[in-house]
Amino acid sequence: TVTLWLNNATNSLLMLFFILSLYYHAVLGLQVVIEDYVESDWQRKSLLLLIKIIFSIAALSAVIAIFLIYMEF
């Protein structure tokens, strides 16, 4: 039923906006926690880079998945 729902262009676009804003919100939240509680400068920078890489890959895979579901039908 979700694939049929994502078949609509408006629903797919809204889902993309929701997922991208969700990942952006999560990155900002983790960034604040890391900046507040990690004392070492190199650990802070490496964790921030790691978080951004992981969430970028996750967001990209979600966008590709929605695109593939939309193009399937």
PDB file of N, CA and C in Angstrom:
ATOM      1  N   THR A   1       0.811  -1.194   0.000  1.00  0.00           N
ATOM      2  CA  THR A   1       0.000   0.000   0.000  1.00  0.00           C
ATOM      3  C   THR A   1       0.859   1.264   0.000  1.00  0.00           C
ATOM      4  N   VAL A   2       2.029   1.179   0.598  1.00  0.00           N
ATOM      5  CA  VAL A   2       2.909   2.351   0.611  1.00  0.00           C
ATOM      6  C   VAL A   2       3.434   2.628  -0.786  1.00  0.00           C
ATOM      7  N   THR A   3       3.729   1.581  -1.528  1.00  0.00           N
ATOM      8  CA  THR A   3       4.222   1.795  -2.890  1.00  0.00           C
ATOM      9  C   THR A   3       3.146   2.417  -3.774  1.00  0.00           C
ATOM     10  N   LEU A   4       1.911   2.032  -3.557  1.00  0.00           N
ATOM     11  CA  LEU A   4       0.828   2.662  -4.307  1.00  0.00           C
ATOM     12  C   LEU A   4       0.641   4.124  -3.892  1.00  0.00           C
ATOM     13  N   TRP A   5       0.835   4.391  -2.613  1.00  0.00           N
ATOM     14  CA  TRP A   5       0.710   5.758  -2.127  1.00  0.00           C
ATOM     15  C   TRP A   5       1.831   6.633  -2.682  1.00  0.00           C
ATOM     16  N   LEU A   6       3.047   6.073  -2.772  1.00  0.00           N
ATOM     17  CA  LEU A   6       4.177   6.836  -3.302  1.00  0.00           C
ATOM     18  C   LEU A   6       4.138   6.944  -4.818  1.00  0.00           C
ATOM     19  N   ASN A   7       3.212   6.278  -5.455  1.00  0.00           N
ATOM     20  CA  ASN A   7       3.066   6.377  -6.900  1.00  0.00           C
ATOM     21  C   ASN A   7       2.614   7.778  -7.311  1.00  0.00           C
ATOM     22  N   ASN A   8       1.917   8.463  -6.433  1.00  0.00           N
ATOM     23  CA  ASN A   8       1.470   9.821  -6.690  1.00  0.00           C
ATOM     24  C   ASN A   8       2.673  10.771  -6.568  1.00  0.00           C
ATOM     25  N   ALA A   9       2.825  11.684  -7.513  1.00  0.00           N
ATOM     26  CA  ALA A   9       3.976  12.592  -7.518  1.00  0.00           C
ATOM     27  C   ALA A   9       3.975  13.518  -6.305  1.00  0.00           C
ATOM     28  N   THR A  10       2.802  13.980  -5.912  1.00  0.00           N
ATOM     29  CA  THR A  10       2.724  14.874  -4.753  1.00  0.00           C
ATOM     30  C   THR A  10       3.138  14.148  -3.478  1.00  0.00           C
ATOM     31  N   ASN A  11       2.669  12.927  -3.317  1.00  0.00           N
ATOM     32  CA  ASN A  11       3.032  12.154  -2.128  1.00  0.00           C
ATOM     33  C   ASN A  11       4.523  11.844  -2.097  1.00  0.00           C
ATOM     34  N   SER A  12       5.089  11.518  -3.239  1.00  0.00           N
ATOM     35  CA  SER A  12       6.527  11.242  -3.303  1.00  0.00           C
ATOM     36  C   SER A  12       7.334  12.483  -2.954  1.00  0.00           C
ATOM     37  N   LEU A  13       6.924  13.609  -3.487  1.00  0.00           N
ATOM     38  CA  LEU A  13       7.640  14.850  -3.211  1.00  0.00           C
ATOM     39  C   LEU A  13       7.532  15.237  -1.737  1.00  0.00           C
ATOM     40  N   LEU A  14       6.355  15.092  -1.165  1.00  0.00           N
ATOM     41  CA  LEU A  14       6.189  15.386   0.259  1.00  0.00           C
ATOM     42  C   LEU A  14       6.992  14.422   1.128  1.00  0.00           C
ATOM     43  N   MET A  15       7.055  13.169   0.738  1.00  0.00           N
ATOM     44  CA  MET A  15       7.860  12.201   1.484  1.00  0.00           C
ATOM     45  C   MET A  15       9.347  12.543   1.401  1.00  0.00           C
ATOM     46  N   LEU A  16       9.797  12.991   0.237  1.00  0.00           N
ATOM     47  CA  LEU A  16      11.191  13.415   0.093  1.00  0.00           C
ATOM     48  C   LEU A  16      11.504  14.589   1.002  1.00  0.00           C
ATOM     49  N   PHE A  17      10.626  15.594   1.016  1.00  0.00           N
ATOM     50  CA  PHE A  17      10.839  16.748   1.886  1.00  0.00           C
ATOM     51  C   PHE A  17      10.842  16.328   3.347  1.00  0.00           C
ATOM     52  N   PHE A  18       9.948  15.421   3.714  1.00  0.00           N
ATOM     53  CA  PHE A  18       9.886  14.954   5.102  1.00  0.00           C
ATOM     54  C   PHE A  18      11.168  14.222   5.491  1.00  0.00           C
ATOM     55  N   ILE A  19      11.626  13.326   4.647  1.00  0.00           N
ATOM     56  CA  ILE A  19      12.824  12.542   4.964  1.00  0.00           C
ATOM     57  C   ILE A  19      14.060  13.432   5.030  1.00  0.00           C
ATOM     58  N   LEU A  20      14.196  14.346   4.087  1.00  0.00           N
ATOM     59  CA  LEU A  20      15.360  15.229   4.100  1.00  0.00           C
ATOM     60  C   LEU A  20      15.347  16.155   5.320  1.00  0.00           C
ATOM     61  N   SER A  21      14.188  16.648   5.697  1.00  0.00           N
ATOM     62  CA  SER A  21      14.126  17.489   6.891  1.00  0.00           C
ATOM     63  C   SER A  21      14.358  16.671   8.155  1.00  0.00           C
ATOM     64  N   LEU A  22      13.930  15.419   8.159  1.00  0.00           N
ATOM     65  CA  LEU A  22      14.171  14.542   9.296  1.00  0.00           C
ATOM     66  C   LEU A  22      15.664  14.289   9.487  1.00  0.00           C
ATOM     67  N   TYR A  23      16.362  13.981   8.404  1.00  0.00           N
ATOM     68  CA  TYR A  23      17.807  13.757   8.496  1.00  0.00           C
ATOM     69  C   TYR A  23      18.542  15.037   8.875  1.00  0.00           C
ATOM     70  N   TYR A  24      18.124  16.162   8.337  1.00  0.00           N
ATOM     71  CA  TYR A  24      18.762  17.430   8.680  1.00  0.00           C
ATOM     72  C   TYR A  24      18.578  17.747  10.165  1.00  0.00           C
ATOM     73  N   HIS A  25      17.389  17.519  10.671  1.00  0.00           N
ATOM     74  CA  HIS A  25      17.100  17.747  12.083  1.00  0.00           C
ATOM     75  C   HIS A  25      17.946  16.830  12.969  1.00  0.00           C
ATOM     76  N   ALA A  26      18.100  15.577  12.567  1.00  0.00           N
ATOM     77  CA  ALA A  26      18.902  14.629  13.344  1.00  0.00           C
ATOM     78  C   ALA A  26      20.374  15.038  13.352  1.00  0.00           C
ATOM     79  N   VAL A  27      20.878  15.485  12.213  1.00  0.00           N
ATOM     80  CA  VAL A  27      22.278  15.920  12.151  1.00  0.00           C
ATOM     81  C   VAL A  27      22.499  17.137  13.042  1.00  0.00           C
ATOM     82  N   LEU A  28      21.578  18.083  13.001  1.00  0.00           N
ATOM     83  CA  LEU A  28      21.724  19.267  13.848  1.00  0.00           C
ATOM     84  C   LEU A  28      21.682  18.907  15.331  1.00  0.00           C
ATOM     85  N   GLY A  29      20.797  18.000  15.707  1.00  0.00           N
ATOM     86  CA  GLY A  29      20.712  17.576  17.102  1.00  0.00           C
ATOM     87  C   GLY A  29      21.969  16.876  17.569  1.00  0.00           C
ATOM     88  N   LEU A  30      22.480  15.956  16.760  1.00  0.00           N
ATOM     89  CA  LEU A  30      23.711  15.261  17.136  1.00  0.00           C
ATOM     90  C   LEU A  30      24.905  16.205  17.142  1.00  0.00           C
ATOM     91  N   GLN A  31      24.899  17.178  16.255  1.00  0.00           N
ATOM     92  CA  GLN A  31      25.992  18.149  16.213  1.00  0.00           C
ATOM     93  C   GLN A  31      26.050  18.955  17.509  1.00  0.00           C
ATOM     94  N   VAL A  32      24.908  19.351  18.010  1.00  0.00           N
ATOM     95  CA  VAL A  32      24.864  20.112  19.266  1.00  0.00           C
ATOM     96  C   VAL A  32      25.359  19.257  20.423  1.00  0.00           C
ATOM     97  N   VAL A  33      24.935  18.002  20.475  1.00  0.00           N
ATOM     98  CA  VAL A  33      25.361  17.113  21.556  1.00  0.00           C
ATOM     99  C   VAL A  33      26.867  16.882  21.488  1.00  0.00           C
ATOM    100  N   ILE A  34      27.392  16.654  20.297  1.00  0.00           N
ATOM    101  CA  ILE A  34      28.832  16.413  20.145  1.00  0.00           C
ATOM    102  C   ILE A  34      29.622  17.670  20.509  1.00  0.00           C
ATOM    103  N   GLU A  35      29.167  18.826  20.054  1.00  0.00           N
ATOM    104  CA  GLU A  35      29.888  20.056  20.364  1.00  0.00           C
ATOM    105  C   GLU A  35      29.861  20.373  21.855  1.00  0.00           C
ATOM    106  N   ASP A  36      28.802  19.984  22.548  1.00  0.00           N
ATOM    107  CA  ASP A  36      28.695  20.275  23.979  1.00  0.00           C
ATOM    108  C   ASP A  36      29.465  19.299  24.851  1.00  0.00           C
ATOM    109  N   TYR A  37      29.539  18.034  24.459  1.00  0.00           N
ATOM    110  CA  TYR A  37      30.057  17.021  25.379  1.00  0.00           C
ATOM    111  C   TYR A  37      31.369  16.375  24.970  1.00  0.00           C
ATOM    112  N   VAL A  38      31.868  16.615  23.783  1.00  0.00           N
ATOM    113  CA  VAL A  38      33.163  16.051  23.390  1.00  0.00           C
ATOM    114  C   VAL A  38      34.210  17.143  23.568  1.00  0.00           C
ATOM    115  N   GLU A  39      35.209  16.869  24.411  1.00  0.00           N
ATOM    116  CA  GLU A  39      36.168  17.908  24.765  1.00  0.00           C
ATOM    117  C   GLU A  39      37.330  18.010  23.787  1.00  0.00           C
ATOM    118  N   SER A  40      37.812  16.894  23.280  1.00  0.00           N
ATOM    119  CA  SER A  40      38.958  16.911  22.382  1.00  0.00           C
ATOM    120  C   SER A  40      38.557  17.468  21.019  1.00  0.00           C
ATOM    121  N   ASP A  41      39.391  18.370  20.505  1.00  0.00           N
ATOM    122  CA  ASP A  41      39.063  19.038  19.252  1.00  0.00           C
ATOM    123  C   ASP A  41      39.075  18.064  18.074  1.00  0.00           C
ATOM    124  N   TRP A  42      40.078  17.163  18.014  1.00  0.00           N
ATOM    125  CA  TRP A  42      40.153  16.246  16.879  1.00  0.00           C
ATOM    126  C   TRP A  42      39.041  15.209  16.936  1.00  0.00           C
ATOM    127  N   GLN A  43      38.647  14.793  18.136  1.00  0.00           N
ATOM    128  CA  GLN A  43      37.530  13.851  18.254  1.00  0.00           C
ATOM    129  C   GLN A  43      36.219  14.514  17.842  1.00  0.00           C
ATOM    130  N   ARG A  44      36.047  15.756  18.223  1.00  0.00           N
ATOM    131  CA  ARG A  44      34.836  16.491  17.869  1.00  0.00           C
ATOM    132  C   ARG A  44      34.729  16.629  16.353  1.00  0.00           C
ATOM    133  N   LYS A  45      35.827  17.035  15.712  1.00  0.00           N
ATOM    134  CA  LYS A  45      35.796  17.222  14.262  1.00  0.00           C
ATOM    135  C   LYS A  45      35.591  15.901  13.522  1.00  0.00           C
ATOM    136  N   SER A  46      36.243  14.839  14.008  1.00  0.00           N
ATOM    137  CA  SER A  46      36.091  13.549  13.333  1.00  0.00           C
ATOM    138  C   SER A  46      34.693  12.979  13.533  1.00  0.00           C
ATOM    139  N   LEU A  47      34.107  13.159  14.713  1.00  0.00           N
ATOM    140  CA  LEU A  47      32.740  12.687  14.941  1.00  0.00           C
ATOM    141  C   LEU A  47      31.733  13.467  14.105  1.00  0.00           C
ATOM    142  N   LEU A  48      31.923  14.771  14.004  1.00  0.00           N
ATOM    143  CA  LEU A  48      31.022  15.575  13.185  1.00  0.00           C
ATOM    144  C   LEU A  48      31.109  15.166  11.719  1.00  0.00           C
ATOM    145  N   LEU A  49      32.316  14.913  11.243  1.00  0.00           N
ATOM    146  CA  LEU A  49      32.473  14.460   9.865  1.00  0.00           C
ATOM    147  C   LEU A  49      31.831  13.092   9.667  1.00  0.00           C
ATOM    148  N   LEU A  50      32.035  12.190  10.608  1.00  0.00           N
ATOM    149  CA  LEU A  50      31.453  10.854  10.520  1.00  0.00           C
ATOM    150  C   LEU A  50      29.925  10.905  10.522  1.00  0.00           C
ATOM    151  N   ILE A  51      29.357  11.726  11.385  1.00  0.00           N
ATOM    152  CA  ILE A  51      27.899  11.872  11.449  1.00  0.00           C
ATOM    153  C   ILE A  51      27.360  12.402  10.129  1.00  0.00           C
ATOM    154  N   LYS A  52      28.025  13.403   9.571  1.00  0.00           N
ATOM    155  CA  LYS A  52      27.553  13.984   8.315  1.00  0.00           C
ATOM    156  C   LYS A  52      27.672  13.005   7.160  1.00  0.00           C
ATOM    157  N   ILE A  53      28.729  12.216   7.137  1.00  0.00           N
ATOM    158  CA  ILE A  53      28.897  11.214   6.077  1.00  0.00           C
ATOM    159  C   ILE A  53      27.815  10.136   6.191  1.00  0.00           C
ATOM    160  N   ILE A  54      27.609   9.631   7.400  1.00  0.00           N
ATOM    161  CA  ILE A  54      26.624   8.560   7.601  1.00  0.00           C
ATOM    162  C   ILE A  54      25.220   9.036   7.252  1.00  0.00           C
ATOM    163  N   PHE A  55      24.854  10.214   7.717  1.00  0.00           N
ATOM    164  CA  PHE A  55      23.506  10.708   7.439  1.00  0.00           C
ATOM    165  C   PHE A  55      23.336  11.113   5.978  1.00  0.00           C
ATOM    166  N   SER A  56      24.413  11.550   5.336  1.00  0.00           N
ATOM    167  CA  SER A  56      24.316  11.857   3.906  1.00  0.00           C
ATOM    168  C   SER A  56      24.075  10.592   3.097  1.00  0.00           C
ATOM    169  N   ILE A  57      24.758   9.515   3.451  1.00  0.00           N
ATOM    170  CA  ILE A  57      24.554   8.239   2.767  1.00  0.00           C
ATOM    171  C   ILE A  57      23.133   7.728   3.016  1.00  0.00           C
ATOM    172  N   ALA A  58      22.661   7.857   4.250  1.00  0.00           N
ATOM    173  CA  ALA A  58      21.307   7.399   4.570  1.00  0.00           C
ATOM    174  C   ALA A  58      20.254   8.222   3.834  1.00  0.00           C
ATOM    175  N   ALA A  59      20.446   9.529   3.784  1.00  0.00           N
ATOM    176  CA  ALA A  59      19.481  10.381   3.084  1.00  0.00           C
ATOM    177  C   ALA A  59      19.502  10.104   1.585  1.00  0.00           C
ATOM    178  N   LEU A  60      20.685   9.912   1.032  1.00  0.00           N
ATOM    179  CA  LEU A  60      20.792   9.612  -0.387  1.00  0.00           C
ATOM    180  C   LEU A  60      20.128   8.280  -0.720  1.00  0.00           C
ATOM    181  N   SER A  61      20.313   7.287   0.137  1.00  0.00           N
ATOM    182  CA  SER A  61      19.668   5.992  -0.122  1.00  0.00           C
ATOM    183  C   SER A  61      18.148   6.100  -0.013  1.00  0.00           C
ATOM    184  N   ALA A  62      17.657   6.926   0.900  1.00  0.00           N
ATOM    185  CA  ALA A  62      16.207   7.116   1.012  1.00  0.00           C
ATOM    186  C   ALA A  62      15.649   7.825  -0.216  1.00  0.00           C
ATOM    187  N   VAL A  63      16.378   8.814  -0.717  1.00  0.00           N
ATOM    188  CA  VAL A  63      15.936   9.529  -1.920  1.00  0.00           C
ATOM    189  C   VAL A  63      15.927   8.588  -3.118  1.00  0.00           C
ATOM    190  N   ILE A  64      16.952   7.770  -3.246  1.00  0.00           N
ATOM    191  CA  ILE A  64      17.013   6.812  -4.357  1.00  0.00           C
ATOM    192  C   ILE A  64      15.878   5.798  -4.240  1.00  0.00           C
ATOM    193  N   ALA A  65      15.598   5.342  -3.029  1.00  0.00           N
ATOM    194  CA  ALA A  65      14.524   4.366  -2.834  1.00  0.00           C
ATOM    195  C   ALA A  65      13.166   4.953  -3.213  1.00  0.00           C
ATOM    196  N   ILE A  66      12.908   6.180  -2.807  1.00  0.00           N
ATOM    197  CA  ILE A  66      11.632   6.808  -3.167  1.00  0.00           C
ATOM    198  C   ILE A  66      11.550   7.024  -4.669  1.00  0.00           C
ATOM    199  N   PHE A  67      12.653   7.436  -5.269  1.00  0.00           N
ATOM    200  CA  PHE A  67      12.668   7.631  -6.719  1.00  0.00           C
ATOM    201  C   PHE A  67      12.403   6.320  -7.453  1.00  0.00           C
ATOM    202  N   LEU A  68      13.027   5.238  -6.997  1.00  0.00           N
ATOM    203  CA  LEU A  68      12.817   3.943  -7.642  1.00  0.00           C
ATOM    204  C   LEU A  68      11.386   3.448  -7.451  1.00  0.00           C
ATOM    205  N   ILE A  69      10.812   3.679  -6.292  1.00  0.00           N
ATOM    206  CA  ILE A  69       9.420   3.276  -6.062  1.00  0.00           C
ATOM    207  C   ILE A  69       8.507   4.089  -6.964  1.00  0.00           C
ATOM    208  N   TYR A  70       8.783   5.380  -7.093  1.00  0.00           N
ATOM    209  CA  TYR A  70       7.936   6.237  -7.928  1.00  0.00           C
ATOM    210  C   TYR A  70       8.051   5.845  -9.404  1.00  0.00           C
ATOM    211  N   MET A  71       9.235   5.521  -9.860  1.00  0.00           N
ATOM    212  CA  MET A  71       9.445   5.207 -11.278  1.00  0.00           C
ATOM    213  C   MET A  71       9.006   3.782 -11.625  1.00  0.00           C
ATOM    214  N   GLU A  72       8.801   2.936 -10.640  1.00  0.00           N
ATOM    215  CA  GLU A  72       8.416   1.551 -10.896  1.00  0.00           C
ATOM    216  C   GLU A  72       7.010   1.453 -11.470  1.00  0.00           C
ATOM    217  N   PHE A  73       6.141   2.344 -11.050  1.00  0.00           N
ATOM    218  CA  PHE A  73       4.739   2.223 -11.457  1.00  0.00           C
ATOM    219  C   PHE A  73       4.447   3.108 -12.619  1.00  0.00           C
TER     220      PHE A  73
END
